[in-house]
Coordinates of C-alpha atoms and ligand atoms in Angstrom, one line a residue:
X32 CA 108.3 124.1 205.5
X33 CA 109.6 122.7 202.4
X34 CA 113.4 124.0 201.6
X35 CA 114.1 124.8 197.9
X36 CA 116.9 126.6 196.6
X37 CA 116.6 128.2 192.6
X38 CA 119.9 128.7 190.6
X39 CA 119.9 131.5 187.2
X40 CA 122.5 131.0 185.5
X41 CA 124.4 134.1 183.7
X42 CA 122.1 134.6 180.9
X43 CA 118.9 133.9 183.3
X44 CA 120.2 137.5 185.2
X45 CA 122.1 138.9 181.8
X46 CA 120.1 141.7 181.3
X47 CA 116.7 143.4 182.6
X48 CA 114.3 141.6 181.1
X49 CA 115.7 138.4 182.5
X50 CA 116.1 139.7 185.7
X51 CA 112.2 140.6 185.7
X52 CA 111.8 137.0 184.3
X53 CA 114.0 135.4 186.7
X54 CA 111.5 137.8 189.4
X55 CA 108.4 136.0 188.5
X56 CA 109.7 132.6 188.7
X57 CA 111.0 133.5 192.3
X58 CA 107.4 134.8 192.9
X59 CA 106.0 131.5 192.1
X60 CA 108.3 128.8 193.3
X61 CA 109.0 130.9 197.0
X62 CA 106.1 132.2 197.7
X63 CA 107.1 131.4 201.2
X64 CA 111.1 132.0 201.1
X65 CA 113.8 130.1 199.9
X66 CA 117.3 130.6 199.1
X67 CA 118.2 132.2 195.0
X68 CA 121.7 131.3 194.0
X69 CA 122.6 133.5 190.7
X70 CA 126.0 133.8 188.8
X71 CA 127.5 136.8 187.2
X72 CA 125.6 139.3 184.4
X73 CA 126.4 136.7 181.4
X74 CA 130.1 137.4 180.4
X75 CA 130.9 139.1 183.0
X76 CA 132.9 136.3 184.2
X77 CA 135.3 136.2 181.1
X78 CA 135.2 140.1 180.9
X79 CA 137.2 140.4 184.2
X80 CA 139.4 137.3 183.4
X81 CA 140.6 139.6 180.7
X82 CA 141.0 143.0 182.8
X83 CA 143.2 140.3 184.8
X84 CA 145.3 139.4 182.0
X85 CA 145.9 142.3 180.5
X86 CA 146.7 143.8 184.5
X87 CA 149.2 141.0 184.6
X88 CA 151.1 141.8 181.3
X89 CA 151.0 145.2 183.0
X90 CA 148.6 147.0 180.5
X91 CA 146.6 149.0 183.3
X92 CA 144.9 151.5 180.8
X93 CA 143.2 148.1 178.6
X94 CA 142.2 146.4 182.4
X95 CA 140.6 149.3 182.9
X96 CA 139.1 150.3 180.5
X97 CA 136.9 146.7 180.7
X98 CA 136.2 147.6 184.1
X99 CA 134.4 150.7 182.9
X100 CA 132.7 148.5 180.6
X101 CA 131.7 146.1 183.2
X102 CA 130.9 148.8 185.3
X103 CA 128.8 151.1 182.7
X104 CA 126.4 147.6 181.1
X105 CA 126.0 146.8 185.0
X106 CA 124.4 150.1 185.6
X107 CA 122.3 150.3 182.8
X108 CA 121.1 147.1 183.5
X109 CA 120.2 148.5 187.1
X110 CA 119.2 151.6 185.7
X111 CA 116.4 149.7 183.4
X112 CA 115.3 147.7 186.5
X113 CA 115.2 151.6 188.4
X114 CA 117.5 150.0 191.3
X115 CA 120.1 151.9 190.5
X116 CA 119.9 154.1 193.7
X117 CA 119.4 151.2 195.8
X118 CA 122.4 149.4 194.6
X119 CA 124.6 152.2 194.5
X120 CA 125.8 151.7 198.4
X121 CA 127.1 147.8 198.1
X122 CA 128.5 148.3 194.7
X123 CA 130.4 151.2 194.5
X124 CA 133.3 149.7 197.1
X125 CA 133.4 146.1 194.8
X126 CA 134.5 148.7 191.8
X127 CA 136.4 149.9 193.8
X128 CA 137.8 146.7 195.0
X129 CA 138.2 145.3 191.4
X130 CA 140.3 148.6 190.7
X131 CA 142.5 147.8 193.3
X132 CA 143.3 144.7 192.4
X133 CA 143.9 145.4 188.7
X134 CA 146.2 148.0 190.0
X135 CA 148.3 145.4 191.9
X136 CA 148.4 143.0 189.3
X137 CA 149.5 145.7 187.1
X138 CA 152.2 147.1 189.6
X139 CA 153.6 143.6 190.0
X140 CA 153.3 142.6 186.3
X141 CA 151.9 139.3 188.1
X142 CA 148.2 137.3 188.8
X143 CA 148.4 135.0 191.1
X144 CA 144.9 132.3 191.1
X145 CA 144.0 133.6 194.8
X146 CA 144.1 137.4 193.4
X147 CA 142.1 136.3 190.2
X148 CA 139.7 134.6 192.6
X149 CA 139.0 137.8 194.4
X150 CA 138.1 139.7 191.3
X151 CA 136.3 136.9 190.5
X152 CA 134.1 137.3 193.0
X153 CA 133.2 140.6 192.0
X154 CA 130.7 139.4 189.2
X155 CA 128.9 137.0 191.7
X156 CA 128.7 139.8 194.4
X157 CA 127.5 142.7 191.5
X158 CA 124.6 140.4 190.7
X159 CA 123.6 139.2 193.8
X160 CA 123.1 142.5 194.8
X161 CA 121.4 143.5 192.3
X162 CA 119.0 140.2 192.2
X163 CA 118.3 141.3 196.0
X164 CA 116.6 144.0 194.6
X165 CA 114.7 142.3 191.8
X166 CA 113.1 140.0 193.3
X167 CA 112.9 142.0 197.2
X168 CA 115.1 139.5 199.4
X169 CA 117.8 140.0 201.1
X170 CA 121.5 139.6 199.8
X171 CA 123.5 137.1 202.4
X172 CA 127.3 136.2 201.4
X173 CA 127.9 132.8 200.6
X174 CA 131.2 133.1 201.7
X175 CA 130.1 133.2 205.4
X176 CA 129.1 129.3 204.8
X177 CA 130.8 127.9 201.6
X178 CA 134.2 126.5 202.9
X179 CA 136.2 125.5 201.0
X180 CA 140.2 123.9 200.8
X181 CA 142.4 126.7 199.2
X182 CA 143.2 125.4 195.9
X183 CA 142.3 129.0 194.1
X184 CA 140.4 128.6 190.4
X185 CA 139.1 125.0 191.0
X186 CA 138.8 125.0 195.2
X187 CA 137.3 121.8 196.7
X188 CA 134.1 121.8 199.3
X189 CA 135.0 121.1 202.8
X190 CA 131.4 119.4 203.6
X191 CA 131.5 119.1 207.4
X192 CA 132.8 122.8 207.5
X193 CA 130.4 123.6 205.1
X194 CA 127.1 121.7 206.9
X195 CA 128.1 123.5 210.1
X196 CA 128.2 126.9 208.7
X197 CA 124.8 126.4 207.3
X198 CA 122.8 126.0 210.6
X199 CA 121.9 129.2 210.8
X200 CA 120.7 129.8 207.5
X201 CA 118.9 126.5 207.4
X202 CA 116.7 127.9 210.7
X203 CA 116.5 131.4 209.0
X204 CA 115.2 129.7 205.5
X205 CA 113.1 127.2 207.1
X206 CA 111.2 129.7 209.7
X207 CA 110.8 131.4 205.6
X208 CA 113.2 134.1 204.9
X209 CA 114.0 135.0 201.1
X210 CA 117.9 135.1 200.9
X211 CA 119.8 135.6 197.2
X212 CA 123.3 134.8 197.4
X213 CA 126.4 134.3 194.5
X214 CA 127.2 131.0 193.3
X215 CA 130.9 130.1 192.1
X216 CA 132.4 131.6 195.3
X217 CA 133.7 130.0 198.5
X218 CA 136.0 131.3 201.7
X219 CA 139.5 129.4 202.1
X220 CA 139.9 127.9 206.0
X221 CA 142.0 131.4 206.1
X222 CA 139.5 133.2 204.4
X223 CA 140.4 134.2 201.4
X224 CA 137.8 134.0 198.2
X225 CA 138.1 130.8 196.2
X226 CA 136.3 129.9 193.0
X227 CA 134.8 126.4 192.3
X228 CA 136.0 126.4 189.0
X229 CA 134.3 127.8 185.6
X230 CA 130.1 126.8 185.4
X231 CA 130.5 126.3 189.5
X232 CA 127.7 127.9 190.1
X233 CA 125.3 124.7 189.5
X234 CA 127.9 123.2 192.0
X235 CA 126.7 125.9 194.5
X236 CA 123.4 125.5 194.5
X237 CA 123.5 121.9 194.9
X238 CA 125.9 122.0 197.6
X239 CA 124.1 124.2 199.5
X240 CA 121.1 122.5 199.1
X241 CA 122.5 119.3 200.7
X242 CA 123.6 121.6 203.3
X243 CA 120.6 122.9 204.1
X244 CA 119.0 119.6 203.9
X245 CA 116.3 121.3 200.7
X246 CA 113.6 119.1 198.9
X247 CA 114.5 120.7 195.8
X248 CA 117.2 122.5 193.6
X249 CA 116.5 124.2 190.4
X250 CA 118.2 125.1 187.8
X251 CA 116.9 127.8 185.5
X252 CA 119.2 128.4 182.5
X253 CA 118.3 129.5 178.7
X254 CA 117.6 125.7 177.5
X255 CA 114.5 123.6 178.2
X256 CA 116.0 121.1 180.8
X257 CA 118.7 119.0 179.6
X258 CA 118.5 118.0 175.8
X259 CA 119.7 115.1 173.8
X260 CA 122.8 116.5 172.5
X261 CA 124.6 120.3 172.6
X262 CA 122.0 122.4 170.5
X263 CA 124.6 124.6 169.5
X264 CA 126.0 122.0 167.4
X265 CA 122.7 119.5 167.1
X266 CA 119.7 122.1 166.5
X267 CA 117.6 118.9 166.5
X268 CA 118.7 117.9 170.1
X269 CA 115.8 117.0 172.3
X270 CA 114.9 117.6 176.0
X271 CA 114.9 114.8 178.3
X272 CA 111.7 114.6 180.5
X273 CA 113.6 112.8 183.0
X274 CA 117.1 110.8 183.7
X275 CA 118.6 109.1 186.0
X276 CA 121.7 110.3 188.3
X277 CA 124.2 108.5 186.7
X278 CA 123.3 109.6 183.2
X279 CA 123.4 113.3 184.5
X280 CA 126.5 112.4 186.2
X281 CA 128.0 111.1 182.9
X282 CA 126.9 114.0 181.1
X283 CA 128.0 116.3 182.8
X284 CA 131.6 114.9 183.6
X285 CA 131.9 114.5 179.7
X286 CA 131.3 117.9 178.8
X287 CA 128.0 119.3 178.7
X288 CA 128.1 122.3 180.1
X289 CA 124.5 122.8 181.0
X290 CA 125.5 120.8 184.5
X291 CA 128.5 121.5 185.7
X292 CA 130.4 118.0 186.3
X293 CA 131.1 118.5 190.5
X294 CA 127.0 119.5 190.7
X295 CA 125.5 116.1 190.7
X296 CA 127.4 114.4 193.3
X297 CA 125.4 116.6 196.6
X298 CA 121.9 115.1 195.1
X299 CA 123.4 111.7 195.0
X300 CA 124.2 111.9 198.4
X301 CA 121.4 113.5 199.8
X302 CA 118.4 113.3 197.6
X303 CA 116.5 116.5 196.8
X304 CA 114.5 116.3 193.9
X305 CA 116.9 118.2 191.1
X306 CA 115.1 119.8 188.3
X307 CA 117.0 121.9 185.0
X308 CA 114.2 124.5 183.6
X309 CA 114.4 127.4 181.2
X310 CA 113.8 130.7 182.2
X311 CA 112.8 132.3 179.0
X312 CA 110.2 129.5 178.4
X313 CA 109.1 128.9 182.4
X314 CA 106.1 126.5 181.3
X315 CA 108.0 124.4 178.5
X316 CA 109.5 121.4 179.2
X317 CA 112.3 120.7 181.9
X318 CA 114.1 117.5 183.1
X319 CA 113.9 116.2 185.9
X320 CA 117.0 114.1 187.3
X321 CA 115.8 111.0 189.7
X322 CA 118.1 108.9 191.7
X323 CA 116.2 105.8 190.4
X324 CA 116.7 105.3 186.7
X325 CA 113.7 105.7 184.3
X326 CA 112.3 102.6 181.9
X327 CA 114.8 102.5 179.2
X328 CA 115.1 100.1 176.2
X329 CA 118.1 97.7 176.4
X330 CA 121.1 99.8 174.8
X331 CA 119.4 102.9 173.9
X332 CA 121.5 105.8 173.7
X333 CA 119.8 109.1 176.2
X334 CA 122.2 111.9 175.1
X335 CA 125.8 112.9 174.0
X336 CA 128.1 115.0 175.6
X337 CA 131.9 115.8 173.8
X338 CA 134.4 118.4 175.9
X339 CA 137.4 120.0 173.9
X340 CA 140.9 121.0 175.0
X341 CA 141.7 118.0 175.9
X342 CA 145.7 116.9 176.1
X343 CA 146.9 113.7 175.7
X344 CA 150.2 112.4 177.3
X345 CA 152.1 109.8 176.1
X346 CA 154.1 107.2 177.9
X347 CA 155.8 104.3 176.4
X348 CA 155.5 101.1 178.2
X349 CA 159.7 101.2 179.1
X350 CA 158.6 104.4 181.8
X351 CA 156.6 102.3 183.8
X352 CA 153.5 103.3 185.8
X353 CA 155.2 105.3 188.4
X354 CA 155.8 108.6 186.2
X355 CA 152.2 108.3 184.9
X356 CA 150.6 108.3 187.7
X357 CA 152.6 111.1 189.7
X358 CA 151.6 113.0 186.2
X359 CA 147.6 112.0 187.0
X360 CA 147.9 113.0 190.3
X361 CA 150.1 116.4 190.2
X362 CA 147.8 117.5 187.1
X363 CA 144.5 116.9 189.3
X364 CA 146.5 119.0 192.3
X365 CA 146.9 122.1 190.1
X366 CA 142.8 121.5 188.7
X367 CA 143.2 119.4 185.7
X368 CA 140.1 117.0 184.8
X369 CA 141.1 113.6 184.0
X370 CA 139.2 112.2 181.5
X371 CA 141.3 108.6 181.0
X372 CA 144.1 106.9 182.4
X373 CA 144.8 103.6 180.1
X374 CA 147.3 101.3 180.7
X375 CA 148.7 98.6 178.2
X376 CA 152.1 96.6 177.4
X377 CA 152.0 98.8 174.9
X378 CA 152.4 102.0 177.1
X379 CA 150.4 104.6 179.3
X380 CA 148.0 107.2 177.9
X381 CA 147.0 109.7 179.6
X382 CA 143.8 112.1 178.9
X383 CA 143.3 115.6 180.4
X384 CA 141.8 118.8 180.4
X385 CA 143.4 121.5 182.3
X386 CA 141.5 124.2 183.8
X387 CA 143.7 126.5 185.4
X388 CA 146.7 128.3 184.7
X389 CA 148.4 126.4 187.0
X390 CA 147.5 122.9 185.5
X391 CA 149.1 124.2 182.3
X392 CA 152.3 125.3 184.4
X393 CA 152.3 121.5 184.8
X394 CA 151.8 120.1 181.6
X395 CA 154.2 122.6 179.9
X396 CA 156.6 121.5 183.5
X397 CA 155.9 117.4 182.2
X398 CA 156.6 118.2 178.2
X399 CA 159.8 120.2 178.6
X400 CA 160.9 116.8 180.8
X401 CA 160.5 114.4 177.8
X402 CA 156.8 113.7 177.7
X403 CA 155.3 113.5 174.6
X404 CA 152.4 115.9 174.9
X405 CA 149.7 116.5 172.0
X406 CA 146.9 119.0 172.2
X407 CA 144.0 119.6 170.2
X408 CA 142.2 116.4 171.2
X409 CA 138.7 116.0 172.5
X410 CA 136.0 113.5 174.5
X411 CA 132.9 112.2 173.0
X412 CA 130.6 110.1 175.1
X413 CA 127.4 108.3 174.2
X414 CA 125.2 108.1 177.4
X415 CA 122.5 106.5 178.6
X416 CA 120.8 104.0 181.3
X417 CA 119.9 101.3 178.4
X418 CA 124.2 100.7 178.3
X419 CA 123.6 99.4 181.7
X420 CA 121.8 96.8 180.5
X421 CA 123.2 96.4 177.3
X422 CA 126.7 97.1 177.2
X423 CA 127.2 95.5 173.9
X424 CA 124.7 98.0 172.3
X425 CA 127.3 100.2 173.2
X426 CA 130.3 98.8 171.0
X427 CA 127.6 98.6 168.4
X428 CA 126.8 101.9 168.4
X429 CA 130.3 103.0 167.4
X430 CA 130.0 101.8 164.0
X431 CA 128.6 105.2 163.5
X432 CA 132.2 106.6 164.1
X433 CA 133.0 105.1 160.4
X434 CA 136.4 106.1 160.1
X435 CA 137.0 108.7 162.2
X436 CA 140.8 108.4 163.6
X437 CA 139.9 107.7 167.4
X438 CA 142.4 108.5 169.3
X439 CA 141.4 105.6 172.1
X440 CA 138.7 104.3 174.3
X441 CA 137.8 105.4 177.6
X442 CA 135.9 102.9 179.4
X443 CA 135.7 103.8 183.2
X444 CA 133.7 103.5 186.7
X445 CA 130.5 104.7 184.6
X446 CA 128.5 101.5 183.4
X447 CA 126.3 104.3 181.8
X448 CA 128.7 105.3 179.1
X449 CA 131.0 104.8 176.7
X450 CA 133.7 107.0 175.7
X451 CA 136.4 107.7 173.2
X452 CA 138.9 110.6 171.8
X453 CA 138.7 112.2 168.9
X454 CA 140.4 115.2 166.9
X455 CA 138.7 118.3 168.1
X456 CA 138.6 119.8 164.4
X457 CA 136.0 116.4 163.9
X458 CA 133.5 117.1 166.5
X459 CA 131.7 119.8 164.4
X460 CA 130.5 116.3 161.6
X461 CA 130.8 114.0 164.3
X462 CA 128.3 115.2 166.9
X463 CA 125.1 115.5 164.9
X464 CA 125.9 112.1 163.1
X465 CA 126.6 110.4 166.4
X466 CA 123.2 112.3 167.2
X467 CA 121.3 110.8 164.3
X468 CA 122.7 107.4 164.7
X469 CA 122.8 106.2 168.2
X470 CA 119.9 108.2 170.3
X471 CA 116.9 107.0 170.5
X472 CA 114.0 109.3 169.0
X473 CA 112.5 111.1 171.1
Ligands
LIG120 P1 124.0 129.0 182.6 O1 124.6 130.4 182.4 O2 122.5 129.1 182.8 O3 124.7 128.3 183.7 P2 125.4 127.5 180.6 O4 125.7 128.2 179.4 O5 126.4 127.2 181.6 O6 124.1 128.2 181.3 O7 124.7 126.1 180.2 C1 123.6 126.0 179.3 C2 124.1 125.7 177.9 O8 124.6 124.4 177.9 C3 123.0 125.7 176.9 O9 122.7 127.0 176.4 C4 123.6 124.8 175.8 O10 124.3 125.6 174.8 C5 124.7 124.0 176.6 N1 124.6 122.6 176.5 C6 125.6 121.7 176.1 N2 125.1 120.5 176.1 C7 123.8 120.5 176.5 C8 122.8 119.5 176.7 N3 123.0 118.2 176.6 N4 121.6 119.9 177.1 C9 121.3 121.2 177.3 N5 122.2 122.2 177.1 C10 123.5 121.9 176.7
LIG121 N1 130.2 133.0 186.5 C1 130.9 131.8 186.5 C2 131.4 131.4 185.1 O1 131.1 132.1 184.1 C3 130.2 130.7 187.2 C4 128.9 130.2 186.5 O2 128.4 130.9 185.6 O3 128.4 129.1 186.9 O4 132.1 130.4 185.0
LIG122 MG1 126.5 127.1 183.7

């Protein structure tokens, strides 16, 4: 039997109506089983990273009072659904749970990442649940086979662990159960609840399906496929019938969000067809990402992607190499993205994005030592397959930057790209110029 897995994103399962939406697809794309990976009730995710920090500056009554919130819009959704009966027995112990936890944050005035991580995991578990329900499968924790290393807020896949965990659910999906499970989450080798970092959830779902060796992932989020640039700042911005790996690998490593940037790499390796679709619009168009590039024309430009809150580090050329790279390498170890590394006799920059409280521990660790540390920078990349063939085209197209103050060029293992850094405060003119300059029409 064919294998596919289906991922809904937060506002694909953010209230009722999508949930019944998010139903019907699941009717139509399993009709014989499959596995349904779905994230958290939209902003749930951010709603209990704030009951967390306000726990950990020991303001219990303000944690829990967005509990109640969380826990009041979660059963209204379930009550508009009429599962709320249903769901009653497997949620009211994760309240519970997340009350607990606030409580010891509070008592110890403290938040460690693995303690965030298990409140986390509340949100994925609540919907999963919930989803069961919907769409009448059965809810299976994806802790039982998503091992991961322990590096809480941004933990790492352990793949062999990982395949071998999976047997059983491969036989299970295969003989044609219908399982809905959380995205985002994974187990430490000791067990413990680990998150894949913010947007993992697209990394779940592809993960698993190389695990359970699927024909097809899907992605069902609230845009039709991916589109030429961010429509929140490009209204303009166009889907992409299809693109190649690499391009979605660019993209989503420099910053658009509708791919999380660890979620392309299980395809690569093991070849299910990937597909991003819109649940509000099931029948419009969608992209489809192919590990053989489409026909593109010498230097066109597919798509741009930008990412804020990027740092830059500074180096002079005296320092060497030695205290740049141990910088690189203990920001990546506490979950910073590195976005550049460029050395010249001129002196070392360095370009990242931290994305957990402990990577920031670092940076503000590396500035109090001396190292010149500016914030408020951000990525921009232009991307698409006709670079490849073209990499001139490339240089060319940057005479739409005019005279923007870029803050350097990141050229890197991509041959699909090209990249630079500019002030974040810029990116609101920049993008939609950049748009109307370099990509090809649709
Ligand atoms: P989900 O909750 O389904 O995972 P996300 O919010 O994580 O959805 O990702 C979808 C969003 O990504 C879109 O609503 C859009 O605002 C944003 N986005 C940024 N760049 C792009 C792009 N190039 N193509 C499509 N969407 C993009
Ligand atoms: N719920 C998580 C987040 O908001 C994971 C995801 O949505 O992919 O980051
Ligand atoms: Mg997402």
């Amino acid at each position: 039997m064919t294998l596919k897995v289906l991922k809904f994103g937060g506002s694909s399962v953010g209230n009722a109506d999508a949930l019944r939406r998010a139903a019907a697809i699941v009717q139509t794309e399993l009709p014989a089983g499959g596995l349904v990976v779905v994230s958290a009730l939209r902003g749930t995710t951010d709603r209990i990273l704030e009951a967390c920090a306000a726990a950990s500056r020991e303001d219990l009554s303000t944690a829990q009072a967005v509990l109640a919130a969380i826990k009041q819009r979660h059963e209204e959704v379930a009550t508009d659904l009429g599962h709320l009966d249903a769901v009653e027995a497997a949620w009211t112990p994760l309240f519970e749970r997340l009350d607990q936890l606030l409580t010891g944050m509070a008592m110890l005035g403290e938040g460690t990442a693995r303690g965030r991580d298990a409140a986390l995991a509340i949100g994925e578990t609540l919907s999963a649940n919930l989803a069961a329900h919907c769409f009448q499968a059965s809810f299976q924790d994806v802790r039982d086979v998503m091992k991961t290393d322990a590096r809480f807020g941004k933990a790492r896949p352990l793949l062999p662990a990982l395949r071998a965990a999976a047997a059983p659910w491969r036989e299970a999906l295969k003989a044609g159960a219908l399982w809905v499970t959380q995205g985002f989450l994974g187990a430490s080798p000791e067990g413990a609840t680990t998150t894949l970092g913010r947007g993992g959830s697209d990394t779940s779902a592809t993960l698993l399906g190389e695990a359970l060796d699927a024909e097809e992932v899907q992605i069902w989020t609230d845009v039709d496929g991916v589109l030429s640039a961010d429509p929140s700042l490009v209204p303009e911005a166009r889907p992409i019938p299809q693109m190649s790996l690499s391009e979605a690998e660019a993209l989503s490593a420099f910053g658009a969000k509708v791919l999380h940037a660890d979620s392309l790499a299980p395809g690569g390796r093991s070849g299910f067809r990937l597909v991003v679709a819109n649940t509000l619009r099931p029948g419009a168009s969608r992209t489809e990402i192919l590990p053989h590039p489409p026909e593109r024309p010498a230097g066109a430009v597919t798509s741009v992607a930008y990412k804020e809150g990027i740092h830059l580090l500074r180096f002079p050329a005296s320092a060497g190499l030695e205290p740049p790279l141990e910088a690189a390498h203990s920001l990546e170890e506490a979950g910073a993205l590195r976005f550049g590394l460029i050395s010249s006799p001129a002196g070392t920059l360095l370009a990242v994005r931290p994305e957990t409280h402990a990577s920031l521990g670092v940076l503000g660790t590396l500035a109090a030592s001396g190292v010149l540390c500016e914030a408020g920078w951000a990525v921009v990349a232009l991307v698409g397959e006709g670079l490849r063939t073209d990499p001139v085209a490339a240089l060319r197209h940057l005479v739409a930057l005019g005279h923007e103050p870029v803050g350097g060029l990141l050229t890197g293992s991509s041959t699909v790209s090209i990249a630079f850094l500019v002030p974040e405060s810029r990116l609101v003119d920049l993008i939609p110029r950049l748009h109307a300059h370099c990509v090809l029409p649709g």
